[in-house]
PDB file of C-alpha atoms in Angstrom:
ATOM      1  CA  UNK G   1     -18.616  31.606 -77.779  1.00 86.00           C
ATOM      2  CA  UNK G   2     -17.280  35.153 -78.037  1.00 95.00           C
ATOM      3  CA  UNK G   3     -19.538  37.855 -76.596  1.00 97.00           C
ATOM      4  CA  UNK G   4     -19.072  41.578 -76.233  1.00 98.00           C
ATOM      5  CA  UNK G   5     -20.133  44.239 -73.739  1.00 98.00           C
ATOM      6  CA  UNK G   6     -19.219  47.888 -73.266  1.00 98.00           C
ATOM      7  CA  UNK G   7     -17.943  49.611 -70.124  1.00 98.00           C
ATOM      8  CA  UNK G   8     -17.352  53.217 -69.195  1.00 95.00           C
ATOM      9  CA  UNK G   9     -16.447  54.903 -65.956  1.00 91.00           C
ATOM     10  CA  UNK G  10     -12.906  56.139 -65.944  1.00 88.00           C
ATOM     11  CA  UNK G  11     -10.101  56.917 -68.352  1.00 90.00           C
ATOM     12  CA  UNK G  12     -10.274  54.556 -71.305  1.00 90.00           C
ATOM     13  CA  UNK G  13      -6.521  53.909 -71.018  1.00 93.00           C
ATOM     14  CA  UNK G  14      -7.068  52.527 -67.501  1.00 94.00           C
ATOM     15  CA  UNK G  15     -10.186  50.611 -68.462  1.00 96.00           C
ATOM     16  CA  UNK G  16      -8.520  49.132 -71.530  1.00 97.00           C
ATOM     17  CA  UNK G  17      -5.523  47.879 -69.513  1.00 97.00           C
ATOM     18  CA  UNK G  18      -7.724  46.397 -66.796  1.00 97.00           C
ATOM     19  CA  UNK G  19      -9.771  44.302 -69.202  1.00 98.00           C
ATOM     20  CA  UNK G  20      -6.753  43.389 -71.373  1.00 97.00           C
ATOM     21  CA  UNK G  21      -5.227  41.866 -68.231  1.00 97.00           C
ATOM     22  CA  UNK G  22      -7.982  39.303 -67.688  1.00 97.00           C
ATOM     23  CA  UNK G  23      -8.134  35.660 -68.767  1.00 97.00           C
ATOM     24  CA  UNK G  24     -10.837  35.083 -71.346  1.00 97.00           C
ATOM     25  CA  UNK G  25     -10.766  38.601 -72.780  1.00 97.00           C
ATOM     26  CA  UNK G  26      -9.827  38.239 -76.430  1.00 97.00           C
ATOM     27  CA  UNK G  27      -9.993  41.892 -77.539  1.00 97.00           C
ATOM     28  CA  UNK G  28     -10.564  45.338 -76.047  1.00 98.00           C
ATOM     29  CA  UNK G  29     -11.570  48.227 -78.289  1.00 98.00           C
ATOM     30  CA  UNK G  30     -10.838  51.575 -76.672  1.00 97.00           C
ATOM     31  CA  UNK G  31     -12.467  54.875 -77.535  1.00 97.00           C
ATOM     32  CA  UNK G  32     -15.834  56.567 -77.010  1.00 96.00           C
ATOM     33  CA  UNK G  33     -19.242  54.932 -76.524  1.00 96.00           C
ATOM     34  CA  UNK G  34     -22.731  56.401 -76.852  1.00 94.00           C
ATOM     35  CA  UNK G  35     -26.185  55.112 -76.044  1.00 93.00           C
ATOM     36  CA  UNK G  36     -29.462  56.879 -76.699  1.00 88.00           C
ATOM     37  CA  UNK G  37     -31.648  59.411 -74.928  1.00 84.00           C
ATOM     38  CA  UNK G  38     -29.810  61.272 -72.162  1.00 79.00           C
ATOM     39  CA  UNK G  39     -26.744  59.050 -72.698  1.00 78.00           C
ATOM     40  CA  UNK G  40     -26.420  59.818 -76.410  1.00 86.00           C
ATOM     41  CA  UNK G  41     -23.270  61.916 -76.069  1.00 90.00           C
ATOM     42  CA  UNK G  42     -20.003  60.032 -76.431  1.00 94.00           C
ATOM     43  CA  UNK G  43     -18.133  59.136 -73.249  1.00 94.00           C
ATOM     44  CA  UNK G  44     -14.785  57.375 -72.767  1.00 95.00           C
ATOM     45  CA  UNK G  45     -15.146  53.618 -72.727  1.00 96.00           C
ATOM     46  CA  UNK G  46     -14.238  50.217 -74.064  1.00 98.00           C
ATOM     47  CA  UNK G  47     -15.889  47.321 -75.822  1.00 98.00           C
ATOM     48  CA  UNK G  48     -14.740  44.045 -74.288  1.00 98.00           C
ATOM     49  CA  UNK G  49     -14.847  40.896 -76.427  1.00 98.00           C
ATOM     50  CA  UNK G  50     -14.724  37.867 -74.160  1.00 98.00           C
ATOM     51  CA  UNK G  51     -14.981  34.102 -74.155  1.00 98.00           C
ATOM     52  CA  UNK G  52     -17.994  33.433 -71.924  1.00 96.00           C
ATOM     53  CA  UNK G  53     -16.662  29.906 -71.261  1.00 97.00           C
ATOM     54  CA  UNK G  54     -13.575  31.403 -69.595  1.00 97.00           C
ATOM     55  CA  UNK G  55     -14.891  34.572 -67.936  1.00 97.00           C
ATOM     56  CA  UNK G  56     -18.498  35.473 -67.167  1.00 97.00           C
ATOM     57  CA  UNK G  57     -20.326  38.726 -67.701  1.00 98.00           C
ATOM     58  CA  UNK G  58     -20.890  38.833 -63.917  1.00 97.00           C
ATOM     59  CA  UNK G  59     -17.129  38.703 -63.308  1.00 98.00           C
ATOM     60  CA  UNK G  60     -16.499  41.430 -65.876  1.00 98.00           C
ATOM     61  CA  UNK G  61     -19.123  43.621 -64.191  1.00 98.00           C
ATOM     62  CA  UNK G  62     -17.583  42.985 -60.764  1.00 98.00           C
ATOM     63  CA  UNK G  63     -14.145  43.945 -62.099  1.00 98.00           C
ATOM     64  CA  UNK G  64     -15.606  47.068 -63.661  1.00 97.00           C
ATOM     65  CA  UNK G  65     -17.381  48.223 -60.506  1.00 97.00           C
ATOM     66  CA  UNK G  66     -14.338  47.628 -58.306  1.00 96.00           C
ATOM     67  CA  UNK G  67     -11.827  49.368 -60.614  1.00 95.00           C
ATOM     68  CA  UNK G  68     -13.492  52.756 -61.047  1.00 92.00           C
ATOM     69  CA  UNK G  69     -15.507  55.166 -58.912  1.00 90.00           C
ATOM     70  CA  UNK G  70     -18.802  53.353 -59.433  1.00 93.00           C
ATOM     71  CA  UNK G  71     -20.442  55.147 -56.488  1.00 92.00           C
ATOM     72  CA  UNK G  72     -19.159  58.679 -57.113  1.00 87.00           C
ATOM     73  CA  UNK G  73     -21.201  61.437 -58.772  1.00 84.00           C
ATOM     74  CA  UNK G  74     -18.170  63.600 -59.588  1.00 77.00           C
ATOM     75  CA  UNK G  75     -18.036  66.547 -61.981  1.00 76.00           C
ATOM     76  CA  UNK G  76     -16.403  64.551 -64.797  1.00 76.00           C
ATOM     77  CA  UNK G  77     -19.291  62.082 -65.257  1.00 74.00           C
ATOM     78  CA  UNK G  78     -20.134  63.432 -68.732  1.00 76.00           C
ATOM     79  CA  UNK G  79     -16.633  62.453 -69.887  1.00 82.00           C
ATOM     80  CA  UNK G  80     -16.463  59.322 -67.726  1.00 88.00           C
ATOM     81  CA  UNK G  81     -20.042  57.968 -67.666  1.00 92.00           C
ATOM     82  CA  UNK G  82     -20.246  55.026 -65.273  1.00 94.00           C
ATOM     83  CA  UNK G  83     -22.047  52.522 -67.463  1.00 96.00           C
ATOM     84  CA  UNK G  84     -22.499  49.003 -68.710  1.00 98.00           C
ATOM     85  CA  UNK G  85     -23.403  49.177 -72.403  1.00 97.00           C
ATOM     86  CA  UNK G  86     -25.438  46.092 -73.261  1.00 98.00           C
ATOM     87  CA  UNK G  87     -25.853  44.538 -76.694  1.00 97.00           C
ATOM     88  CA  UNK G  88     -29.099  42.641 -76.041  1.00 97.00           C
ATOM     89  CA  UNK G  89     -31.950  42.192 -73.561  1.00 97.00           C
ATOM     90  CA  UNK G  90     -30.338  39.131 -71.981  1.00 97.00           C
ATOM     91  CA  UNK G  91     -27.211  41.125 -71.095  1.00 97.00           C
ATOM     92  CA  UNK G  92     -29.411  43.878 -69.701  1.00 98.00           C
ATOM     93  CA  UNK G  93     -31.191  41.455 -67.383  1.00 98.00           C
ATOM     94  CA  UNK G  94     -27.936  39.771 -66.274  1.00 97.00           C
ATOM     95  CA  UNK G  95     -26.425  43.211 -65.613  1.00 98.00           C
ATOM     96  CA  UNK G  96     -29.385  44.271 -63.442  1.00 98.00           C
ATOM     97  CA  UNK G  97     -29.036  41.143 -61.322  1.00 98.00           C
ATOM     98  CA  UNK G  98     -25.261  41.601 -61.048  1.00 97.00           C
ATOM     99  CA  UNK G  99     -25.582  45.228 -59.902  1.00 97.00           C
ATOM    100  CA  UNK G 100     -28.141  44.241 -57.265  1.00 97.00           C
ATOM    101  CA  UNK G 101     -25.909  41.474 -55.910  1.00 97.00           C
ATOM    102  CA  UNK G 102     -22.706  43.534 -56.065  1.00 97.00           C
ATOM    103  CA  UNK G 103     -24.263  46.467 -54.193  1.00 97.00           C
ATOM    104  CA  UNK G 104     -23.413  44.545 -50.993  1.00 96.00           C
ATOM    105  CA  UNK G 105     -19.703  45.116 -51.744  1.00 96.00           C
ATOM    106  CA  UNK G 106     -20.088  48.911 -51.474  1.00 96.00           C
ATOM    107  CA  UNK G 107     -20.996  51.307 -48.662  1.00 96.00           C
ATOM    108  CA  UNK G 108     -22.509  53.865 -51.060  1.00 96.00           C
ATOM    109  CA  UNK G 109     -25.078  53.353 -53.790  1.00 97.00           C
ATOM    110  CA  UNK G 110     -23.727  52.180 -57.153  1.00 97.00           C
ATOM    111  CA  UNK G 111     -24.501  54.827 -59.787  1.00 96.00           C
ATOM    112  CA  UNK G 112     -23.463  52.720 -62.779  1.00 96.00           C
ATOM    113  CA  UNK G 113     -26.120  52.826 -65.484  1.00 95.00           C
ATOM    114  CA  UNK G 114     -27.169  49.868 -67.608  1.00 97.00           C
ATOM    115  CA  UNK G 115     -27.854  51.316 -71.032  1.00 96.00           C
ATOM    116  CA  UNK G 116     -28.087  49.959 -74.570  1.00 97.00           C
ATOM    117  CA  UNK G 117     -25.055  50.232 -76.820  1.00 97.00           C
ATOM    118  CA  UNK G 118     -25.707  52.479 -79.831  1.00 97.00           C
ATOM    119  CA  UNK G 119     -22.437  53.790 -81.262  1.00 96.00           C
ATOM    120  CA  UNK G 120     -18.665  53.604 -80.882  1.00 97.00           C
ATOM    121  CA  UNK G 121     -15.683  55.617 -82.119  1.00 97.00           C
ATOM    122  CA  UNK G 122     -12.312  53.892 -81.938  1.00 97.00           C
ATOM    123  CA  UNK G 123      -9.471  55.980 -80.544  1.00 96.00           C
ATOM    124  CA  UNK G 124      -6.491  56.973 -82.693  1.00 96.00           C
ATOM    125  CA  UNK G 125      -4.001  54.169 -83.356  1.00 95.00           C
ATOM    126  CA  UNK G 126      -1.267  55.846 -81.240  1.00 94.00           C
ATOM    127  CA  UNK G 127      -3.493  55.603 -78.137  1.00 94.00           C
ATOM    128  CA  UNK G 128      -4.615  51.996 -78.537  1.00 96.00           C
ATOM    129  CA  UNK G 129      -3.079  49.362 -76.272  1.00 95.00           C
ATOM    130  CA  UNK G 130      -1.784  52.387 -74.408  1.00 96.00           C
ATOM    131  CA  UNK G 131      -0.591  50.852 -71.149  1.00 95.00           C
ATOM    132  CA  UNK G 132       1.044  47.770 -72.637  1.00 94.00           C
ATOM    133  CA  UNK G 133       2.775  49.917 -75.284  1.00 94.00           C
ATOM    134  CA  UNK G 134       3.861  52.627 -72.813  1.00 91.00           C
ATOM    135  CA  UNK G 135       4.229  51.149 -69.297  1.00 92.00           C
ATOM    136  CA  UNK G 136       7.013  53.586 -68.395  1.00 93.00           C
ATOM    137  CA  UNK G 137       5.025  56.747 -69.185  1.00 93.00           C
ATOM    138  CA  UNK G 138       4.248  58.712 -65.994  1.00 94.00           C
ATOM    139  CA  UNK G 139       0.465  58.265 -66.335  1.00 92.00           C
ATOM    140  CA  UNK G 140       0.891  54.517 -66.733  1.00 92.00           C
ATOM    141  CA  UNK G 141       3.346  54.215 -63.830  1.00 91.00           C
ATOM    142  CA  UNK G 142       1.361  56.443 -61.461  1.00 92.00           C
ATOM    143  CA  UNK G 143      -2.251  55.636 -62.305  1.00 92.00           C
ATOM    144  CA  UNK G 144      -2.700  52.523 -64.433  1.00 94.00           C
ATOM    145  CA  UNK G 145      -0.097  50.352 -62.662  1.00 93.00           C
ATOM    146  CA  UNK G 146      -1.742  51.121 -59.317  1.00 92.00           C
ATOM    147  CA  UNK G 147      -5.140  49.997 -60.641  1.00 93.00           C
ATOM    148  CA  UNK G 148      -3.606  46.839 -62.093  1.00 95.00           C
ATOM    149  CA  UNK G 149      -1.986  45.977 -58.749  1.00 93.00           C
ATOM    150  CA  UNK G 150      -5.397  46.307 -57.087  1.00 92.00           C
ATOM    151  CA  UNK G 151      -6.945  44.184 -59.836  1.00 95.00           C
ATOM    152  CA  UNK G 152      -4.289  41.528 -59.313  1.00 93.00           C
ATOM    153  CA  UNK G 153      -4.983  41.440 -55.569  1.00 94.00           C
ATOM    154  CA  UNK G 154      -8.771  41.489 -55.707  1.00 95.00           C
ATOM    155  CA  UNK G 155      -9.311  39.316 -58.792  1.00 96.00           C
ATOM    156  CA  UNK G 156      -6.192  37.142 -58.733  1.00 94.00           C
ATOM    157  CA  UNK G 157      -7.957  34.095 -60.191  1.00 96.00           C
ATOM    158  CA  UNK G 158      -9.155  36.078 -63.208  1.00 97.00           C
ATOM    159  CA  UNK G 159      -5.906  37.875 -64.034  1.00 96.00           C
ATOM    160  CA  UNK G 160      -3.578  36.723 -66.791  1.00 93.00           C
ATOM    161  CA  UNK G 161      -0.418  36.413 -64.686  1.00 88.00           C
ATOM    162  CA  UNK G 162       1.833  36.571 -67.773  1.00 87.00           C
ATOM    163  CA  UNK G 163       0.539  40.025 -68.688  1.00 84.00           C
ATOM    164  CA  UNK G 164       0.982  41.412 -65.182  1.00 79.00           C
ATOM    165  CA  UNK G 165       4.360  39.805 -64.454  1.00 71.00           C
ATOM    166  CA  UNK G 166       6.117  43.161 -64.811  1.00 64.00           C
ATOM    167  CA  UNK G 167       4.089  44.737 -62.030  1.00 63.00           C
ATOM    168  CA  UNK G 168       5.898  42.688 -59.405  1.00 48.00           C
ATOM    169  CA  UNK G 169       9.125  44.544 -60.057  1.00 47.00           C
ATOM    170  CA  UNK G 170       7.598  48.047 -60.123  1.00 46.00           C
TER     171      UNK G 170
END
């Protein structure tokens, strides 16, 4: 069964590459996500389509929290809202439980919001699949590759080793 969930928190190029690198993720849409109320404005994010038989929502949330500043209230939070965008009440409840359990992994309080998905704008074609299309670009080498190395170390059982094979040589 293919499910989907949205994530925001850091640059959508980084977030896209992180989730594209996981087993069980079948598609990542990268762009801008909005919710409602105070979170109505668009913020960088991704929609992750995943096979729940291969990777769980809890694992995706753990990856998300550990690969961006999920405890930092920095000045760029309007552009990089730390959020889990849920598509139904069941996801909302699972996300609440996951955040409570994962708080033990962090010294500071997790600020990631659980908010309902409302709208999405896909990025321009030239920026989609950014890391895997441009691994030698300075941003990819200096920022994204570093995050993917950390992902590979911390979530080695969840990572698609074929996708990240090139990181070993960099």
